Short mmCIF file of C-alpha atoms and ligand atoms in Angstrom, two decimals:
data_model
loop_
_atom_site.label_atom_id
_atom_site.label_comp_id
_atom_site.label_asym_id
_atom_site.label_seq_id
_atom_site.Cartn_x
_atom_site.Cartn_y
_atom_site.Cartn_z
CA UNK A 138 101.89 232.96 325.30
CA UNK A 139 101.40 236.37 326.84
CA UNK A 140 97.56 237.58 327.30
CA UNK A 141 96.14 240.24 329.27
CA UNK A 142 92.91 241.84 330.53
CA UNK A 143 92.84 245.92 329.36
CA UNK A 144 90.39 247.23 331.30
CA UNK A 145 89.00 251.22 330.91
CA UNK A 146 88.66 252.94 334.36
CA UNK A 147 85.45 254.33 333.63
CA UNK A 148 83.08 252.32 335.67
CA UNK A 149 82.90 249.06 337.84
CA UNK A 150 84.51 245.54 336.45
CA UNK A 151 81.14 243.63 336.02
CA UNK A 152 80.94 240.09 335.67
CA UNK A 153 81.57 240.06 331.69
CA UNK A 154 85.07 241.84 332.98
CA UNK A 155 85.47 239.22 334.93
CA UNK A 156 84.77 236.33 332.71
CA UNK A 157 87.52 238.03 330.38
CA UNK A 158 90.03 238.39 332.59
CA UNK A 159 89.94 235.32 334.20
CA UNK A 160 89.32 233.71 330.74
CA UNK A 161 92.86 235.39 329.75
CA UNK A 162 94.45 234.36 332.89
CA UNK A 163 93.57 230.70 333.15
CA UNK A 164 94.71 230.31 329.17
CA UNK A 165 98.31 232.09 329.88
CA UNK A 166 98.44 229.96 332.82
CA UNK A 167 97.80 226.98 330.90
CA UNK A 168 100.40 227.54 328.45
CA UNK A 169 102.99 228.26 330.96
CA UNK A 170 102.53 231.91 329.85
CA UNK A 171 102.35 235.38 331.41
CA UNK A 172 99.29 237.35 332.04
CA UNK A 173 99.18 241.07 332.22
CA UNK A 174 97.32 244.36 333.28
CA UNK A 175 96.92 247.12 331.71
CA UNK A 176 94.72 250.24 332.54
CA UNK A 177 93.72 251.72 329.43
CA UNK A 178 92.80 255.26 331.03
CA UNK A 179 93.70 258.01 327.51
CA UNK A 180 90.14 259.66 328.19
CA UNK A 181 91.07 261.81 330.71
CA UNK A 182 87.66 262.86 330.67
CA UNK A 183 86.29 259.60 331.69
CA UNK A 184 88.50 257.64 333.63
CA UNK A 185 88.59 258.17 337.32
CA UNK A 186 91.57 256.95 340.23
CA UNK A 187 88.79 254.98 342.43
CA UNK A 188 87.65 253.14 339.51
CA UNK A 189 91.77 252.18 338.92
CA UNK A 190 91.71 251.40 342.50
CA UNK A 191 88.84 248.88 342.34
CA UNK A 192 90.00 247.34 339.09
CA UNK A 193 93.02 245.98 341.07
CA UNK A 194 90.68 244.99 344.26
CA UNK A 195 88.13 243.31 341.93
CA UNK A 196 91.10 241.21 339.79
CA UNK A 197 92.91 240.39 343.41
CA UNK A 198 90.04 239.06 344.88
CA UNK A 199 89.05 237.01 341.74
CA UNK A 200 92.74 235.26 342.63
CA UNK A 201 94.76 236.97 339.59
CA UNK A 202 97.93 238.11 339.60
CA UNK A 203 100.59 239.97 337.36
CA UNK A 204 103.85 241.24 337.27
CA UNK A 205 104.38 244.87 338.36
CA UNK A 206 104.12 247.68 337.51
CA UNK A 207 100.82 247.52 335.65
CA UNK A 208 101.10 250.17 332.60
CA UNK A 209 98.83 252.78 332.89
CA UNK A 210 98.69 254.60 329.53
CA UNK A 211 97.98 257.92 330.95
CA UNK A 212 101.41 257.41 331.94
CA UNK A 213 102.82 257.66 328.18
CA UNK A 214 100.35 259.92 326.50
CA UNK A 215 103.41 261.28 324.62
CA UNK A 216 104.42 258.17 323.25
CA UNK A 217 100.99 257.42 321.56
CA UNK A 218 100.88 261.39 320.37
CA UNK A 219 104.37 260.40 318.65
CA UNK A 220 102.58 257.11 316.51
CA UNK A 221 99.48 259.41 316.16
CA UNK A 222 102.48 262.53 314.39
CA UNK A 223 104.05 259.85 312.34
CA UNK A 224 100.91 258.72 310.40
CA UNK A 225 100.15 262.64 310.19
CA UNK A 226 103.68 263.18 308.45
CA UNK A 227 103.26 259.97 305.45
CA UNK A 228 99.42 262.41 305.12
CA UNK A 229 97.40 259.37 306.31
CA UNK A 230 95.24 261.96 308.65
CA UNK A 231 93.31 264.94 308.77
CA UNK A 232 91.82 267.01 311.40
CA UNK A 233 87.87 266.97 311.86
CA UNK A 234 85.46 270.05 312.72
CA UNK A 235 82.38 267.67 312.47
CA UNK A 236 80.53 267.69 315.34
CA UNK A 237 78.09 264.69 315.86
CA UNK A 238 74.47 266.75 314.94
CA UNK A 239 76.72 267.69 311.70
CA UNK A 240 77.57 263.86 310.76
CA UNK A 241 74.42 262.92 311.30
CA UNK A 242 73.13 266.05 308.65
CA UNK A 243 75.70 265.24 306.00
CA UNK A 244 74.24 261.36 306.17
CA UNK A 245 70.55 261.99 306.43
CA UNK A 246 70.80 263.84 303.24
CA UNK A 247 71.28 261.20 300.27
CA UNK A 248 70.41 258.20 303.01
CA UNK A 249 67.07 256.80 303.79
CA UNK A 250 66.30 255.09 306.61
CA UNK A 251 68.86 253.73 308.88
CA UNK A 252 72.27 255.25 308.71
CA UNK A 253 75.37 253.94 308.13
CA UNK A 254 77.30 252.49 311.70
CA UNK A 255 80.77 250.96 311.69
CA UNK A 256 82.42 249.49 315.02
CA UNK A 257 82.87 253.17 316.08
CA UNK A 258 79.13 254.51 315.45
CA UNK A 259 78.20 256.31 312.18
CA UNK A 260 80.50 255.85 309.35
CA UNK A 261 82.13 259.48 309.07
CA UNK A 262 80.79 260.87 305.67
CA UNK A 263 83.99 262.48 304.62
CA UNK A 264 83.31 266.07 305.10
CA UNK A 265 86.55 267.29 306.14
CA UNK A 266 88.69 264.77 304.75
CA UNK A 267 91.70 266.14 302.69
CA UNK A 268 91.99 269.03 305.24
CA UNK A 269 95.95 269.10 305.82
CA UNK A 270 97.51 268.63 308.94
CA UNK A 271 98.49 272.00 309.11
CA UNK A 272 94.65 273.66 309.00
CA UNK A 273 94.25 271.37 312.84
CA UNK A 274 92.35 273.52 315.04
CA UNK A 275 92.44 272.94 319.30
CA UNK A 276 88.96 271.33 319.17
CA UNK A 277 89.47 269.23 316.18
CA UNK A 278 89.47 265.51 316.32
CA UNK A 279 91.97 263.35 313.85
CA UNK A 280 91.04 261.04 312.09
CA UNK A 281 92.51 258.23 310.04
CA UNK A 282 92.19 258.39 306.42
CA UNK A 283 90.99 254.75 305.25
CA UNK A 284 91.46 255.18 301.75
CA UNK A 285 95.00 256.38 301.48
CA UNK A 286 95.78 253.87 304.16
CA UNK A 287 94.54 251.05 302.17
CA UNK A 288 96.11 252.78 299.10
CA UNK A 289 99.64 252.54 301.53
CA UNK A 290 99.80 249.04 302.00
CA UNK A 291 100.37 246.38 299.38
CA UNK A 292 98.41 243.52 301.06
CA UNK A 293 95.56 244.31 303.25
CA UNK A 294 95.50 242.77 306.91
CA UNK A 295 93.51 239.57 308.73
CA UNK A 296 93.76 238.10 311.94
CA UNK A 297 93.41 234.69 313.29
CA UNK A 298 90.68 233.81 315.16
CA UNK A 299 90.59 231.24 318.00
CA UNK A 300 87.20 232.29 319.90
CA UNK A 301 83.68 232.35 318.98
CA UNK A 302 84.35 232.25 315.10
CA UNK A 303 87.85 230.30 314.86
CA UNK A 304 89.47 230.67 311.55
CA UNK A 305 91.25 233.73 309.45
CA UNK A 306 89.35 237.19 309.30
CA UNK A 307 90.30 238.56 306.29
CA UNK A 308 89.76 242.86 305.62
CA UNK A 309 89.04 244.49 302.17
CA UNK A 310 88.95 247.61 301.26
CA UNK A 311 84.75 248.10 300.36
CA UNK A 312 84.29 247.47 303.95
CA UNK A 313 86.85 248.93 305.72
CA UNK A 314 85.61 252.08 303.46
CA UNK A 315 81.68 251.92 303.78
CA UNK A 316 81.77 249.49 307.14
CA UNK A 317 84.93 250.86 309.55
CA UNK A 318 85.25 254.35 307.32
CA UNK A 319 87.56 257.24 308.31
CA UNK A 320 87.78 256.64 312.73
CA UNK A 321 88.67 258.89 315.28
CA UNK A 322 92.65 258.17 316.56
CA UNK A 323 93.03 261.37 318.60
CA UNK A 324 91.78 264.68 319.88
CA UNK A 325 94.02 267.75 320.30
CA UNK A 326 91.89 269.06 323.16
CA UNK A 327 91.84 266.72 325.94
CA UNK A 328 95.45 265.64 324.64
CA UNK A 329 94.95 262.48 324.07
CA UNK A 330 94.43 259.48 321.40
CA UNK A 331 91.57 257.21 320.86
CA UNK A 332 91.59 254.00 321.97
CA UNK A 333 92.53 252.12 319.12
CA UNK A 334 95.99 253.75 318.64
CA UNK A 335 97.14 252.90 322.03
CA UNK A 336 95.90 249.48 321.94
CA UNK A 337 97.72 248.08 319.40
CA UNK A 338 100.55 250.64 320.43
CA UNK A 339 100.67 248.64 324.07
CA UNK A 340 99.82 245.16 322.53
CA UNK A 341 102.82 245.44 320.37
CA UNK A 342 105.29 246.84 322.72
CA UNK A 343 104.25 244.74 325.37
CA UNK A 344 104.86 241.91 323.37
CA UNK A 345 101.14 240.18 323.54
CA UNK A 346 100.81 237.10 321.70
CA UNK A 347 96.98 236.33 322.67
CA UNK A 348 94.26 239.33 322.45
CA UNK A 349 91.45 237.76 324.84
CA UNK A 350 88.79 240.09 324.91
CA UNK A 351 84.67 240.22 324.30
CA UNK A 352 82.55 239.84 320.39
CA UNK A 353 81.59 243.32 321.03
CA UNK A 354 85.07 244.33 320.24
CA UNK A 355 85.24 241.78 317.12
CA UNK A 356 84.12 244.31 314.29
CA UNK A 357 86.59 246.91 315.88
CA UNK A 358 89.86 244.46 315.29
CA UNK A 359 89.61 245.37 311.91
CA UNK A 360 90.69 249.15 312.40
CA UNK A 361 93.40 247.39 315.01
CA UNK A 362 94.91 245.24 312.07
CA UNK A 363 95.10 248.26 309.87
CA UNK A 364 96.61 250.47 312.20
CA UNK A 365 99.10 247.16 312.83
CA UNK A 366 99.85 247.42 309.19
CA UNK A 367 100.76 251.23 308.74
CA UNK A 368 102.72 250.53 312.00
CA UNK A 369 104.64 247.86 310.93
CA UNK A 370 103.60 246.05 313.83
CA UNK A 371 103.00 242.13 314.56
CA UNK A 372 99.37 241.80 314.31
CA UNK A 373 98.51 238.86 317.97
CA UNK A 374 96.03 236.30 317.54
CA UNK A 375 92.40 237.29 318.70
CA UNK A 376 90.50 235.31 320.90
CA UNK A 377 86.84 237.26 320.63
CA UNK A 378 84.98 235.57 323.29
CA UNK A 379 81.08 235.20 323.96
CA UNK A 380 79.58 237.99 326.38
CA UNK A 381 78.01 237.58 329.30
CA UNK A 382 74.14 238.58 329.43
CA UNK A 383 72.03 239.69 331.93
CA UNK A 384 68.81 237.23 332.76
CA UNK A 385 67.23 239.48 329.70
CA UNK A 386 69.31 239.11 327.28
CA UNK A 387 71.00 241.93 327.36
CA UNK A 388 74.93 241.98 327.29
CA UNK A 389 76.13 243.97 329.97
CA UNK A 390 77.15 247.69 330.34
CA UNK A 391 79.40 249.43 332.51
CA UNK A 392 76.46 251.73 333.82
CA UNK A 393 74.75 248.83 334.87
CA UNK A 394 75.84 248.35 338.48
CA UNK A 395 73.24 245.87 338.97
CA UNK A 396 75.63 242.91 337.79
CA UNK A 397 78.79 244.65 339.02
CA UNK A 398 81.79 242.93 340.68
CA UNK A 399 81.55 244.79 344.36
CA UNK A 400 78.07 243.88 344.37
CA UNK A 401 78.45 240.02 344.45
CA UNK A 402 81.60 240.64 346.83
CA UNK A 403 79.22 242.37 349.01
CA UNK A 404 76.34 240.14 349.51
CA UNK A 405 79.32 237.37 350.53
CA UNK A 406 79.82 235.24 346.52
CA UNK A 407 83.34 233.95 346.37
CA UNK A 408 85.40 233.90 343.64
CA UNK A 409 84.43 230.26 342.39
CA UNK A 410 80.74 231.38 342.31
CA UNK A 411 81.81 234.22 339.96
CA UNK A 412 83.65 231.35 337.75
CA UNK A 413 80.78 229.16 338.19
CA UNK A 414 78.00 231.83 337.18
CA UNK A 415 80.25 232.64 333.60
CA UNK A 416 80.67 229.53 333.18
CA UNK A 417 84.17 228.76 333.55
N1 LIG B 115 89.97 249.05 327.16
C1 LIG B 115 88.98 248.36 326.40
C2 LIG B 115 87.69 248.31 327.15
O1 LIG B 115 87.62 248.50 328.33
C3 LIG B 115 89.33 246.93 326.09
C4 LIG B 115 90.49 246.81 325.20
C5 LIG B 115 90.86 245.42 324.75
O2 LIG B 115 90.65 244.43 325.46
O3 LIG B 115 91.45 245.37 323.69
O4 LIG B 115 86.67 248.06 326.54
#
C-alpha cells in the first residue's frame, strides 16, 4: 500500500489536515506500506514558501515521516503542461474567454433560481466550447471537453470506495455533463494546470495505491477518474474520509486560523491530544 497526504501551500495545516494525514500514515503503516508527501503548489499565485515550510514543521511534529525528497509540483510544471498538450492534440480541449460575471450571465438566462454547481463551482454553460486550440489567447483558461471525452472512451470510469460510503462509485455521462460539466485543467497565464491534472498526474507516477483524503473532495474524484481514463492511467482506491468540524458545525477552512495546527502547538497540545481531539 502506498498513501500520502497532498497538501496545497496556501494556508496553515488545520486540524482536518491533520486528521488526514495522520489517517494516511497510520493505514500505510499498518499495511507495512509507504507514506508520502507531496506539496501540491501549481497556483503560483497562491502558494507561498513559509506555508511549505510549516507544512513540514506541522507533519514532523505530529510524528510523520517520509522518504525524501518530497515532490513539489512546481518543480515539474512542464511535465503536467505536456499531459495538459496531449489531450489538446486528440481535440478533447478548448480555450475559455469566460470570465466568472459572464458564466454566471449565460446561466441566469434560461435558469431560475439556484444555478447549476458541480465539484468545481458553476457548471460551465458551454459558451466557448468548440473554440480550437489554435484560437488560445494568453488569458484564456482550458478546459476539458466532457462530452467528447465521454464520447473517447468505450466504458466510463468508477472507483472503489473504502471510507465514508464503501462500495463502487460508478460515473455516467448525464452527470458528468450537467453535474461535473466542462472543468478548468489549465491556464496559459500564470503557466500552470489546475489541480486535477496534476493530481492524478503525481498519483499515477508516484505509484499510489490508497487516495486518503476528505468528503469534500468526493464529488471531485469523478473528474479524477475521467482524466485517469483519457490518460490511460490506473485509477487508486479512494478512501473519502469524514471532516473535521468546528464546535458549530462547520467543516473547516484554511482561512480559519482559529483551529490551525501552530495554534494548538503554541498553547503547549502534544501530538496525542491532536489524535485524541479527531478522534483517532
Ligand atoms: N492539494 C489538495 C488540497 O489541498 C488535496 C489533494 C488530494 O488529497 O487529492 O486540497
Amino acid at each position: 500500500m502506498i498513501t500520502r497526504f497532498a497538501p496545497s501551500p496556501t494556508g496553515p495545516l488545520h486540524l482536518g489536515h491533520a486528521y488526514s494525514a495522520m489517517l494516511a500514515h497510520d493505514m500505510a503503516t499498518a499495511a507495512g506500506g509507504m507514506f508520502l508527501l507531496r506539496i501540491e503548489d501549481t497556483d503560483i499565485t497562491r502558494a507561498r514558501p513559509e506555508w511549505e515550510a510549516q507544512i513540514y514543521d506541522d507533519l514532523r511534529w505530529l510524528g510523520l515521516s517520509w522518504p525524501e525528497p518530497v515532490l513539489r509540483q512546481s518543480d515539474h510544471l512542464g511535465r503536467y503542461a505536456a499531459v495538459l498538450a496531449d489531450l489538446g492534440r486528440r481535440g478533447l480541449t478548448y480555450p475559455c474567454s469566460c470570465s466568472r460575471a459572464d458564466i454566471r450571465a449565460a446561466l441566469s438566462a434560461p435558469q431560475e433560481g439556484a444555478l447549476p454547481e458541480g465539484p468545481d463551482g458553476l457548471i460551465y454553460p458551454g459558451t466557448c466550447r468548440g473554440r480550437p486550440m489554435s484560437s488560445m489567447q494568453e488569458s484564456d483558461a482550458i478546459r476539458l471537453d466532457m462530452a467528447s471525452a465521454i464520447r473517447t472512451l468505450k466504458k466510463l470510469p468508477g472507483f472503489e470506495e473504502t471510507g465514508e460510503h464503501p462500495g463502487w462509485v460508478q460515473t455516467d455521462a448525464g452527470d458528468l455533463i450537467n453535474g461535473v460539466g466542462d472543468v478548468v485543467l489549465g491556464r496559459k497565464d500564470i503557466r500552470t494546470v489546475a489541480y486535477h491534472l496534476a493530481n492524478v498526474t503525481d498519483d499515477a507516477g508516484q505509484q499510489i495505491t490508497h487516495v486518503v483524503r476528505g468528503m469534500d473532495l468526493f464529488e471531485a474524484t469523478r473528474i479524477h477518474v475521467v482524466l485517469q481514463a483519457l490518460l490511460g492511467l490506473p485509477s487508486p482506491v479512494y478512501h473519502h474520509h469524514r471532516l473535521i468540524r468546528d464546535t458549530a458545525g462547520k467543516r473547516l477552512a484554511k482561512r480559519d486560523d482559529a483551529r490551525a495546527l501552530s495554534r494548538y502547538r503554541a498553547e503547549g497540545a502534544t501530538p496525542d491530544d491532536i489524535r485524541r481531539m479527531v478522534g483517532l
